[in-house]
């Protein structure tokens, strides 16, 4: 077969080529135009053709190649459209699948519930630093200079910096009562605030103690505030938090910053007051400390104790959460074990 005849034969073939899918299309490419393809082969042969014949053969050969390329493109376009039609299009207007939401930390749930209860009777939230100083945590709160709470055994002190001679009085707050002092120094009565936050104590970590935990401090200062007001507010809180049948009892106690001072117990939420292991058989569980703000504290913070009186209370969020959700081991609150955390309300 002469080269002209081969070109003519291929022209016929290429006119009729068909591909049903991408694989067949690729097979055609290999058959005609790959290194050993039939059209490529003709170009090889063409190189050996004498110069004077080249023009007569080159033109149909190039036409053959162009024909093949245009047929190939046509089929490729058709296949592309068919493939796209068979693939379902994304609906970009569709709302996305719901994301898997996390759950709220039990301490956050309880803190928010407590804030909500007190905000209904006019308390607002105040904030203060966790890294504090002796003045706001102890001195202004009427702690004597030698009070054992200042001891390294109880309090984490921030180490003095290089070259500094004096021991530093910077420390991690041991209670949220420090926020009381900041509020009193900065605001004029009437004051009605709730101060939630994290506190630190130098304790060995166990099921019942941790080196950090959470408190909420309450402070109310105005003219004619009495212990009866304090009792009424605490009873309201206990009933809102633990149910209408909850009873409270106040036991005399001592805190440097309140006079008189008391500790408050509620009837045990777990056994209903009958006595269980949680309340150690007494039917009562202690949930907070409270009292009338000591006049020394009012004066130290620039409030005239002859005009104003006030009450304060401080409660442990972990303690309330233990009661509310029956969590027995304090360590669970900070271990971030999702098997524990997933049991609480989602966001
Ligand atoms: N600050 C106390 C503590 O950490 C709790 C407390 C007791 C706060 C009596 C008060 C209070 O405001 O009046 O143990």
XYZ file of C-alpha atoms and ligand atoms in Angstrom:
361
model
C 0.000 0.000 0.000
C 1.360 3.398 -0.934
C 1.374 6.148 1.611
C -1.400 7.911 -0.319
C -3.567 4.795 -0.093
C -2.865 4.458 3.625
C -3.869 8.097 4.149
C -7.098 7.573 2.237
C -7.941 4.404 4.194
C -7.320 6.069 7.547
C -9.407 9.073 6.458
C -12.362 6.686 6.085
C -11.721 5.050 9.448
C -11.261 8.311 11.344
C -14.536 9.646 9.943
C -16.347 6.776 11.612
C -14.574 6.541 14.970
C -16.819 6.358 18.036
C -16.159 6.256 21.765
C -18.783 5.436 24.394
C -16.692 6.407 27.368
C -13.367 7.858 28.497
C -11.576 4.499 28.251
C -12.594 4.012 24.638
C -11.534 7.538 23.828
C -8.117 6.888 25.321
C -7.838 3.671 23.292
C -8.481 5.693 20.117
C -5.801 8.171 21.047
C -3.322 5.332 21.487
C -4.383 3.669 18.205
C -3.856 6.801 16.111
C -1.635 9.360 17.713
C 0.489 7.778 20.449
C 4.159 7.125 19.693
C 3.339 3.959 17.757
C -0.093 5.183 16.574
C -1.128 4.790 12.944
C -1.074 8.489 12.074
C 2.223 8.979 13.902
C 3.627 6.098 11.855
C 2.609 7.846 8.622
C 4.552 10.915 9.687
C 7.588 8.631 10.210
C 7.149 7.259 6.684
C 6.679 10.811 5.340
C 10.196 11.759 6.476
C 11.656 9.291 3.942
C 9.633 10.680 1.000
C 11.729 12.498 -1.621
C 11.542 16.271 -1.366
C 9.689 16.856 -4.664
C 6.817 14.516 -3.632
C 6.465 15.918 -0.127
C 4.022 18.718 -1.020
C 1.525 16.327 -2.648
C 1.559 13.960 0.359
C 2.020 16.453 3.219
C -1.272 18.242 2.567
C -3.584 15.180 2.825
C -1.536 13.846 5.714
C -2.049 17.089 7.661
C -5.750 17.026 6.748
C -5.959 13.507 8.168
C -4.381 14.612 11.395
C -6.697 17.642 11.641
C -9.705 15.450 10.934
C -8.671 13.068 13.671
C -8.119 15.922 16.135
C -11.457 17.546 15.441
C -13.305 14.188 15.738
C -11.427 13.494 18.945
C -12.389 16.893 20.433
C -16.020 16.440 19.390
C -16.232 13.071 21.131
C -14.462 14.351 24.173
C -16.933 17.229 24.489
C -19.907 14.902 24.051
C -18.557 12.520 26.680
C -17.815 15.399 29.063
C -21.410 16.617 28.797
C -22.730 13.063 29.319
C -20.539 12.514 32.397
C -21.602 15.861 33.888
C -25.291 15.083 33.199
C -24.976 11.725 34.954
C -23.335 13.285 38.061
C -25.905 14.894 40.398
C -25.159 18.590 40.864
C -24.565 19.946 44.402
C -27.463 22.071 45.607
C -25.629 25.068 46.956
C -28.794 26.559 48.422
C -29.474 23.552 50.648
C -29.022 24.136 54.408
C -26.009 22.164 55.642
C -26.291 19.064 57.800
C -26.379 20.079 61.475
C -22.932 20.214 63.047
C -22.335 17.951 65.988
C -22.530 20.373 68.896
C -20.531 20.055 72.084
C -22.077 19.976 75.542
C -21.915 22.607 78.251
C -19.539 22.001 81.150
C -21.518 21.170 84.305
C -19.727 23.931 86.238
C -20.755 26.460 83.563
C -24.349 25.237 83.673
C -24.500 25.634 87.448
C -22.673 28.979 87.442
C -25.139 30.337 84.898
C -28.120 29.027 86.817
C -26.886 30.718 90.005
C -26.248 34.000 88.188
C -29.702 33.781 86.658
C -31.365 33.252 90.050
C -29.624 36.248 91.612
C -30.007 38.467 88.565
C -33.783 38.127 88.972
C -33.485 40.061 92.247
C -31.204 42.764 90.933
C -27.658 41.386 91.229
C -25.222 42.160 88.417
C -21.953 40.381 87.645
C -18.549 41.830 88.571
C -15.152 40.515 87.576
C -11.670 40.658 89.073
C -8.204 39.249 88.381
C -7.097 35.720 89.332
C -3.519 36.895 89.852
C -4.025 39.199 92.815
C -2.100 40.821 95.633
C -2.109 40.540 99.406
C -3.999 43.826 99.770
C -7.141 42.779 97.867
C -7.195 39.139 98.988
C -6.276 39.577 102.656
C -5.420 43.023 104.103
C -8.520 44.931 103.042
C -10.627 41.973 104.163
C -9.437 42.360 107.741
C -7.066 39.384 107.822
C -4.494 39.919 110.593
C -0.863 40.156 109.355
C -0.065 36.741 110.818
C -3.253 35.028 109.641
C -2.480 31.417 108.610
C -4.339 31.777 105.280
C -1.352 33.774 104.048
C 0.836 30.768 104.739
C 2.651 29.183 101.799
C 0.851 25.974 102.749
C -2.478 27.480 101.701
C -1.665 30.136 99.148
C 0.227 30.030 95.855
C 2.579 32.998 95.722
C 4.024 34.237 92.452
C 7.820 33.962 92.662
C 9.821 37.157 92.908
C 11.597 38.191 89.739
C 15.367 37.930 89.279
C 17.337 40.462 91.281
C 14.367 41.638 93.352
C 15.140 41.637 97.048
C 11.728 41.899 98.665
C 9.496 38.824 98.616
C 6.584 39.552 96.310
C 3.032 39.870 97.592
C 1.579 38.750 94.260
C -0.477 35.603 94.601
C -3.255 33.534 93.061
C -6.498 34.526 94.755
C -7.690 32.005 97.306
C -11.282 33.247 97.258
C -13.537 35.502 95.189
C -13.992 37.793 98.215
C -11.106 39.710 96.620
C -13.542 40.980 93.987
C -15.648 42.485 96.833
C -12.788 44.764 97.759
C -12.233 45.861 94.179
C -15.926 46.641 93.708
C -16.154 48.567 97.005
C -13.059 50.602 96.143
C -14.491 51.502 92.740
C -18.239 51.883 93.227
C -20.468 53.865 95.529
C -23.348 52.156 97.374
C -25.903 50.851 96.736
C -23.853 47.897 95.538
C -25.415 44.581 94.560
C -22.988 42.287 92.768
C -22.215 38.659 92.133
C -18.573 37.752 91.490
C -18.044 34.345 89.877
C -14.545 33.043 89.274
C -11.760 30.549 89.709
C -9.747 30.393 92.917
C -6.551 28.559 93.859
C -5.325 26.825 96.997
C -2.253 24.821 97.720
C -4.027 21.508 98.251
C -3.076 17.970 97.285
C -5.427 16.837 94.522
C -7.914 14.140 95.524
C -11.573 13.236 94.981
C -12.567 15.838 97.592
C -9.982 18.622 97.128
C -8.338 20.358 94.210
C -5.751 23.083 93.798
C -8.258 25.161 91.859
C -12.006 25.409 92.060
C -14.799 27.916 91.522
C -16.671 30.264 93.787
C -19.380 32.848 93.490
C -19.261 35.777 95.852
C -22.294 37.915 96.582
C -22.187 41.421 98.043
C -24.985 43.805 98.914
C -24.327 47.201 100.486
C -26.916 49.869 101.133
C -28.521 51.776 104.002
C -30.310 49.595 106.575
C -29.271 46.190 105.231
C -29.842 43.577 107.928
C -29.070 39.941 108.670
C -32.762 39.208 108.069
C -32.334 40.465 104.477
C -29.394 38.095 104.059
C -31.395 35.147 105.357
C -34.352 35.931 103.091
C -32.151 36.144 99.983
C -30.356 32.892 100.815
C -33.655 31.095 101.390
C -34.924 32.388 98.046
C -31.738 31.107 96.386
C -31.930 27.651 98.028
C -35.560 27.183 96.954
C -34.917 28.348 93.387
C -31.855 26.135 93.055
C -32.988 22.966 94.834
C -36.771 23.163 94.917
C -39.591 24.694 96.959
C -39.286 22.161 99.815
C -35.652 22.977 100.534
C -34.921 24.166 104.071
C -31.932 26.202 105.225
C -30.165 26.593 108.539
C -27.548 29.136 109.536
C -24.826 28.132 111.973
C -22.615 30.747 113.686
C -19.108 30.802 112.253
C -16.108 33.052 111.862
C -14.639 34.904 108.885
C -12.321 37.910 109.303
C -14.379 39.987 106.851
C -17.879 39.461 108.272
C -19.390 40.076 111.684
C -21.516 38.244 112.597
C -20.605 35.326 110.332
C -22.464 32.143 109.533
C -22.327 28.995 107.484
C -25.427 27.895 105.665
C -26.624 24.334 105.302
C -29.482 23.155 103.132
C -31.589 20.074 103.765
C -29.832 17.250 101.927
C -31.102 17.174 98.351
C -30.013 13.559 97.955
C -31.855 11.870 100.842
C -34.427 14.616 101.416
C -33.094 15.188 104.942
C -33.352 11.580 106.147
C -29.584 11.091 106.325
C -27.269 9.492 103.734
C -23.570 9.075 103.023
C -23.440 12.437 101.229
C -24.696 14.374 104.270
C -22.906 11.972 106.608
C -26.204 10.966 108.135
C -27.044 14.495 109.345
C -29.669 15.406 106.729
C -27.879 18.735 106.120
C -25.130 19.839 103.728
C -23.087 22.987 104.023
C -23.131 25.086 100.853
C -21.846 28.547 101.704
C -20.305 31.022 104.116
C -21.881 34.407 104.779
C -22.274 37.313 107.161
C -22.630 41.045 107.612
C -19.687 42.909 106.070
C -17.341 43.862 108.916
C -17.279 47.666 109.462
C -13.465 47.478 109.265
C -13.776 46.180 105.702
C -16.247 48.908 104.703
C -13.964 51.599 106.123
C -10.798 50.114 104.551
C -12.574 50.243 101.181
C -13.727 53.855 101.621
C -17.374 53.230 102.600
C -18.794 55.027 105.651
C -19.803 52.249 108.054
C -22.000 54.650 110.039
C -24.208 55.182 106.990
C -24.016 51.841 105.205
C -24.267 48.200 106.153
C -24.165 45.154 103.944
C -24.005 41.419 103.677
C -21.749 39.060 101.767
C -21.768 35.382 100.975
C -19.474 32.994 99.153
C -20.421 29.644 97.689
C -18.506 26.850 96.003
C -19.721 26.032 92.496
C -18.294 22.485 92.623
C -20.189 21.804 95.837
C -23.507 22.900 94.331
C -22.742 20.909 91.170
C -22.032 17.805 93.285
C -25.455 18.144 94.802
C -27.247 18.959 91.580
C -25.620 16.304 89.371
C -24.300 13.805 91.942
C -20.697 14.087 90.798
C -18.662 12.420 93.513
C -15.090 13.030 92.331
C -13.938 16.651 91.941
C -11.214 15.623 89.518
C -13.796 14.827 86.847
C -14.442 18.546 86.421
C -10.986 19.234 85.045
C -9.976 15.980 83.353
C -11.899 16.754 80.141
C -13.014 13.167 79.696
C -15.666 13.405 76.969
C -17.516 10.387 78.375
C -18.209 12.530 81.443
C -18.788 15.830 79.630
C -21.208 14.415 77.032
C -23.729 13.604 79.760
C -24.603 17.275 80.209
C -26.879 19.587 78.257
C -25.736 20.502 74.779
C -25.115 24.041 73.663
N -14.276 33.629 101.205
C -14.786 32.489 101.936
C -14.020 31.239 101.533
O -13.386 31.222 100.552
C -16.243 32.302 101.678
C -17.044 33.401 102.274
C -17.489 33.318 103.560
C -17.341 34.514 101.536
C -18.230 34.327 104.138
C -18.104 35.541 102.082
C -18.542 35.419 103.400
O -18.412 36.633 101.429
O -19.280 36.418 103.941
O -14.110 30.255 102.200
